[in-house]
Amino acid sequence: MFTRGEFSMSGALFPYLMVVLWLMLAVVVVYLFGRVQRLESKRDSLTSLYLDQHQQQISSLQRDVSRLQSRLELHSQAEPGLSPYNQAIEMIRQGLTASEVASRCGISRSEAELIVSLYRNSPTS
C-alpha cells in the first residue's frame, strides 16, 4: 500500500491535476463551440444558396406559365370550331411564314412547312 509520504505527495498533486483537467475541458468546449459556429455559418450560406436557386426556378416556371396562358388566350380568340391545322391553312393563305404559323397554332414547324407546301399556291386561295 501507500506510505504516508506517498499519499500526501499524491494528495498534493490532486488540485493541480484538477486544474489541468478543467483547463483541458475548457479548451475542448471552446474548440467545439467554434466548430459549431462555423458549421452553422456554412449551413446558413448553403441554405441561402439553395433558396436562391429555387427562387430562380420558380421565377422561370412562372414565366413559362405566363407564356402558356398567353398562347392559350390566343388560341381561344381564334375562330371557334377550327382545328389548329385549319387555322394554319388560313394563316398560310394569308402569307404568314411556317415558323409564325407553327408558333401561333401550336403545331410543329415541320407540320407548318408541310401545310405551306400543300396550300401556299393552291388554286382555292
Coordinates of N, CA and C in Angstrom, one line a residue:
M1 N 0.8 -1.2 0.0 CA 0.0 0.0 0.0 C 0.9 1.3 0.0
F2 N 0.2 2.4 0.2 CA 0.9 3.6 0.2 C 1.5 3.9 1.6
T3 N 2.6 4.5 1.6 CA 3.2 5.0 2.8 C 2.6 6.4 3.0
R4 N 2.7 6.9 4.2 CA 2.2 8.2 4.4 C 2.8 9.3 3.6
G5 N 4.0 9.2 3.2 CA 4.7 10.2 2.4 C 4.2 10.2 1.0
E6 N 3.9 9.0 0.4 CA 3.4 8.9 -0.9 C 2.0 9.4 -1.0
F7 N 1.2 9.1 0.0 CA -0.2 9.6 -0.1 C -0.3 11.1 0.0
S8 N 0.5 11.7 0.8 CA 0.5 13.1 0.9 C 1.0 13.8 -0.3
M9 N 2.0 13.1 -1.0 CA 2.5 13.6 -2.3 C 1.5 13.6 -3.3
S10 N 0.7 12.5 -3.5 CA -0.3 12.4 -4.5 C -1.5 13.3 -4.1
G11 N -1.7 13.5 -2.9 CA -2.8 14.4 -2.4 C -2.4 15.8 -2.8
A12 N -1.2 16.1 -2.8 CA -0.8 17.5 -3.1 C -0.9 17.7 -4.7
L13 N -0.8 16.7 -5.4 CA -0.9 16.8 -6.9 C -2.3 16.9 -7.4
F14 N -3.2 16.4 -6.5 CA -4.6 16.3 -6.9 C -5.2 17.7 -7.4
P15 N -5.0 18.8 -6.6 CA -5.5 20.1 -7.0 C -4.9 20.5 -8.4
Y16 N -3.7 20.2 -8.6 CA -3.0 20.6 -9.9 C -3.6 19.8 -11.0
L17 N -3.8 18.5 -10.8 CA -4.5 17.7 -11.8 C -5.9 18.2 -12.2
M18 N -6.6 18.6 -11.1 CA -8.0 19.1 -11.4 C -7.9 20.4 -12.2
V19 N -7.0 21.2 -11.9 CA -6.9 22.5 -12.6 C -6.5 22.2 -14.1
V20 N -5.6 21.3 -14.3 CA -5.2 20.9 -15.7 C -6.4 20.3 -16.4
L21 N -7.1 19.4 -15.7 CA -8.3 18.8 -16.4 C -9.3 19.8 -16.7
W22 N -9.6 20.8 -15.8 CA -10.6 21.8 -16.1 C -10.1 22.7 -17.2
L23 N -8.8 23.0 -17.3 CA -8.3 23.8 -18.4 C -8.5 23.1 -19.7
M24 N -8.2 21.8 -19.7 CA -8.3 21.0 -20.9 C -9.8 20.9 -21.3
L25 N -10.7 20.8 -20.4 CA -12.1 20.7 -20.7 C -12.5 22.1 -21.2
A26 N -12.0 23.2 -20.7 CA -12.4 24.5 -21.2 C -11.9 24.7 -22.6
V27 N -10.7 24.2 -22.9 CA -10.2 24.3 -24.3 C -11.0 23.5 -25.3
V28 N -11.4 22.3 -24.9 CA -12.3 21.4 -25.7 C -13.6 22.1 -25.9
V29 N -14.2 22.7 -24.9 CA -15.5 23.3 -25.0 C -15.4 24.5 -26.0
V30 N -14.4 25.3 -25.8 CA -14.2 26.5 -26.7 C -14.0 26.0 -28.2
Y31 N -13.2 25.0 -28.4 CA -13.0 24.4 -29.7 C -14.3 24.0 -30.3
L32 N -15.0 23.2 -29.5 CA -16.3 22.7 -30.1 C -17.3 23.8 -30.3
F33 N -17.3 24.8 -29.5 CA -18.2 25.9 -29.7 C -17.9 26.6 -31.0
G34 N -16.6 26.9 -31.3 CA -16.2 27.5 -32.5 C -16.5 26.6 -33.7
R35 N -16.3 25.3 -33.6 CA -16.6 24.4 -34.7 C -18.1 24.4 -35.0
V36 N -19.0 24.4 -34.0 CA -20.4 24.5 -34.2 C -20.8 25.8 -34.8
Q37 N -20.2 26.9 -34.4 CA -20.4 28.2 -35.1 C -20.1 28.2 -36.5
R38 N -18.9 27.6 -36.9 CA -18.5 27.6 -38.3 C -19.5 26.7 -39.1
L39 N -19.9 25.6 -38.5 CA -20.8 24.7 -39.2 C -22.2 25.3 -39.4
E40 N -22.6 26.1 -38.4 CA -23.9 26.8 -38.6 C -23.8 27.8 -39.6
S41 N -22.7 28.5 -39.7 CA -22.5 29.6 -40.7 C -22.5 28.9 -42.1
K42 N -21.8 27.8 -42.2 CA -21.8 27.1 -43.5 C -23.2 26.6 -43.9
R43 N -23.9 26.1 -42.9 CA -25.3 25.6 -43.2 C -26.1 26.8 -43.7
D44 N -26.0 27.9 -43.0 CA -26.8 29.1 -43.4 C -26.5 29.6 -44.8
S45 N -25.2 29.6 -45.2 CA -24.8 30.0 -46.5 C -25.3 29.0 -47.6
L46 N -25.3 27.7 -47.3 CA -25.8 26.7 -48.2 C -27.3 26.8 -48.4
T47 N -28.0 27.1 -47.2 CA -29.4 27.2 -47.3 C -29.8 28.4 -48.1
S48 N -29.1 29.5 -47.9 CA -29.3 30.7 -48.7 C -29.1 30.4 -50.2
L49 N -28.0 29.7 -50.5 CA -27.7 29.4 -51.9 C -28.9 28.6 -52.5
Y50 N -29.3 27.5 -51.8 CA -30.4 26.7 -52.3 C -31.7 27.5 -52.4
L51 N -32.0 28.3 -51.5 CA -33.2 29.2 -51.6 C -33.1 30.1 -52.9
D52 N -32.0 30.6 -53.1 CA -31.8 31.5 -54.3 C -32.0 30.7 -55.6
Q53 N -31.5 29.5 -55.6 CA -31.6 28.6 -56.8 C -33.1 28.3 -57.0
H54 N -33.8 27.9 -55.9 CA -35.2 27.6 -56.0 C -36.0 28.8 -56.4
Q55 N -35.7 29.9 -55.9 CA -36.4 31.1 -56.3 C -36.2 31.4 -57.8
Q56 N -35.0 31.2 -58.4 CA -34.8 31.4 -59.8 C -35.6 30.4 -60.6
Q57 N -35.7 29.1 -60.1 CA -36.5 28.1 -60.8 C -38.0 28.5 -60.8
I58 N -38.4 28.9 -59.6 CA -39.8 29.3 -59.5 C -40.1 30.5 -60.5
S59 N -39.3 31.5 -60.5 CA -39.4 32.6 -61.4 C -39.5 32.1 -62.9
S60 N -38.6 31.2 -63.2 CA -38.6 30.7 -64.6 C -39.9 29.9 -64.9
L61 N -40.4 29.2 -63.9 CA -41.7 28.5 -64.1 C -42.8 29.4 -64.2
Q62 N -42.8 30.5 -63.5 CA -43.9 31.5 -63.6 C -43.9 32.1 -64.9
R63 N -42.7 32.4 -65.5 CA -42.6 33.0 -66.8 C -43.2 32.0 -67.9
D64 N -42.8 30.7 -67.7 CA -43.4 29.7 -68.6 C -44.9 29.6 -68.5
V65 N -45.4 29.7 -67.3 CA -46.9 29.6 -67.2 C -47.5 30.9 -67.8
S66 N -46.9 32.0 -67.7 CA -47.5 33.2 -68.3 C -47.5 33.1 -69.8
R67 N -46.4 32.6 -70.4 CA -46.3 32.4 -71.8 C -47.4 31.4 -72.3
L68 N -47.5 30.3 -71.5 CA -48.6 29.4 -71.9 C -50.0 29.9 -71.8
Q69 N -50.2 30.8 -70.8 CA -51.5 31.4 -70.7 C -51.8 32.3 -71.8
S70 N -50.7 33.0 -72.3 CA -50.9 33.9 -73.4 C -51.2 33.1 -74.7
R71 N -50.5 32.0 -74.8 CA -50.8 31.2 -76.0 C -52.2 30.6 -76.0
L72 N -52.6 30.3 -74.8 CA -54.0 29.7 -74.6 C -55.0 30.8 -75.0
E73 N -54.8 32.0 -74.5 CA -55.7 33.1 -74.9 C -55.7 33.4 -76.4
L74 N -54.6 33.3 -77.0 CA -54.5 33.5 -78.5 C -55.4 32.4 -79.2
H75 N -55.2 31.2 -78.7 CA -55.9 30.0 -79.3 C -57.4 30.2 -79.0
S76 N -57.8 30.6 -77.9 CA -59.2 30.8 -77.6 C -59.9 31.9 -78.3
Q77 N -59.1 32.9 -78.7 CA -59.6 34.0 -79.5 C -59.7 33.7 -81.0
A78 N -59.1 32.6 -81.4 CA -59.2 32.2 -82.8 C -60.6 31.7 -83.1
E79 N -60.9 31.6 -84.3 CA -62.3 31.1 -84.7 C -62.7 29.8 -84.0
P80 N -63.8 29.8 -83.3 CA -64.2 28.6 -82.6 C -64.5 27.5 -83.7
G81 N -64.2 26.3 -83.4 CA -64.5 25.2 -84.2 C -63.4 24.9 -85.2
L82 N -62.5 25.7 -85.4 CA -61.4 25.5 -86.4 C -60.3 24.7 -85.7
S83 N -59.8 23.7 -86.3 CA -58.7 22.9 -85.7 C -57.4 23.7 -86.0
P84 N -56.3 23.4 -85.2 CA -55.1 24.1 -85.5 C -54.6 24.0 -86.9
Y85 N -54.9 22.9 -87.6 CA -54.5 22.7 -89.0 C -55.3 23.6 -89.9
N86 N -56.6 23.7 -89.6 CA -57.4 24.6 -90.4 C -57.0 26.1 -90.2
Q87 N -56.7 26.4 -89.0 CA -56.2 27.8 -88.7 C -54.9 28.0 -89.4
A88 N -54.0 27.0 -89.4 CA -52.7 27.1 -90.1 C -52.9 27.3 -91.6
I89 N -53.8 26.6 -92.2 CA -54.1 26.7 -93.6 C -54.5 28.1 -93.9
E90 N -55.4 28.7 -93.1 CA -55.9 30.1 -93.3 C -54.7 31.1 -93.2
M91 N -53.9 30.8 -92.2 CA -52.7 31.7 -92.0 C -51.7 31.6 -93.1
I92 N -51.5 30.4 -93.7 CA -50.6 30.2 -94.8 C -51.2 31.0 -96.0
R93 N -52.5 30.9 -96.2 CA -53.1 31.6 -97.3 C -53.0 33.1 -97.2
Q94 N -52.9 33.6 -95.9 CA -52.7 35.0 -95.7 C -51.3 35.4 -95.8
G95 N -50.4 34.5 -96.0 CA -49.0 34.8 -96.3 C -48.0 34.7 -95.1
L96 N -48.5 34.2 -94.0 CA -47.6 34.0 -92.8 C -46.5 33.0 -93.1
T97 N -45.4 33.1 -92.4 CA -44.3 32.1 -92.6 C -44.6 30.8 -91.8
A98 N -43.9 29.7 -92.1 CA -44.1 28.5 -91.4 C -43.8 28.6 -90.0
S99 N -42.8 29.3 -89.6 CA -42.4 29.4 -88.2 C -43.5 30.3 -87.4
E100 N -44.0 31.3 -88.1 CA -45.1 32.1 -87.4 C -46.4 31.2 -87.2
V101 N -46.7 30.4 -88.2 CA -47.9 29.6 -88.2 C -47.7 28.5 -87.1
A102 N -46.5 27.9 -87.0 CA -46.2 26.9 -86.0 C -46.4 27.5 -84.6
S103 N -45.8 28.7 -84.4 CA -45.9 29.2 -83.0 C -47.3 29.6 -82.7
R104 N -48.1 30.2 -83.6 CA -49.4 30.6 -83.3 C -50.4 29.5 -83.2
C105 N -50.2 28.4 -84.0 CA -51.2 27.3 -84.0 C -50.8 26.2 -83.0
G106 N -49.6 26.2 -82.5 CA -49.2 25.2 -81.6 C -48.9 23.9 -82.3
I107 N -48.4 24.0 -83.5 CA -48.0 22.8 -84.3 C -46.5 22.8 -84.5
S108 N -46.0 21.7 -84.9 CA -44.5 21.7 -85.1 C -44.2 22.5 -86.4
R109 N -43.0 22.9 -86.5 CA -42.5 23.6 -87.7 C -42.6 22.8 -88.9
S110 N -42.3 21.5 -88.8 CA -42.3 20.6 -90.0 C -43.8 20.4 -90.4
E111 N -44.7 20.4 -89.5 CA -46.1 20.3 -89.9 C -46.5 21.6 -90.6
A112 N -46.1 22.8 -90.1 CA -46.4 24.0 -90.8 C -45.7 24.1 -92.2
E113 N -44.5 23.6 -92.3 CA -43.9 23.6 -93.6 C -44.6 22.7 -94.6
L114 N -45.1 21.6 -94.1 CA -45.9 20.7 -95.0 C -47.2 21.4 -95.5
I115 N -47.8 22.1 -94.5 CA -49.0 22.9 -94.9 C -48.7 24.0 -95.9
V116 N -47.5 24.6 -95.7 CA -47.1 25.6 -96.7 C -46.9 25.0 -98.1
S117 N -46.3 23.8 -98.1 CA -46.0 23.2 -99.4 C -47.3 22.8 -100.1
L118 N -48.3 22.4 -99.3 CA -49.6 22.0 -99.8 C -50.5 23.1 -100.2
Y119 N -50.5 24.2 -99.4 CA -51.6 25.2 -99.6 C -51.1 26.6 -100.0
R120 N -49.8 26.9 -100.1 CA -49.3 28.2 -100.4 C -49.9 28.7 -101.7
N121 N -49.8 27.9 -102.7 CA -50.1 28.3 -104.1 C -51.3 27.5 -104.6
S122 N -52.2 27.0 -103.6 CA -53.4 26.3 -104.1 C -54.3 27.2 -104.8
P123 N -55.1 26.6 -105.7 CA -56.0 27.5 -106.5 C -57.1 28.0 -105.7
T124 N -57.4 27.4 -104.5 CA -58.6 27.9 -103.8 C -58.2 29.1 -102.9
S125 N -57.0 29.6 -102.9 CA -56.6 30.7 -102.1 C -57.0 32.0 -102.7

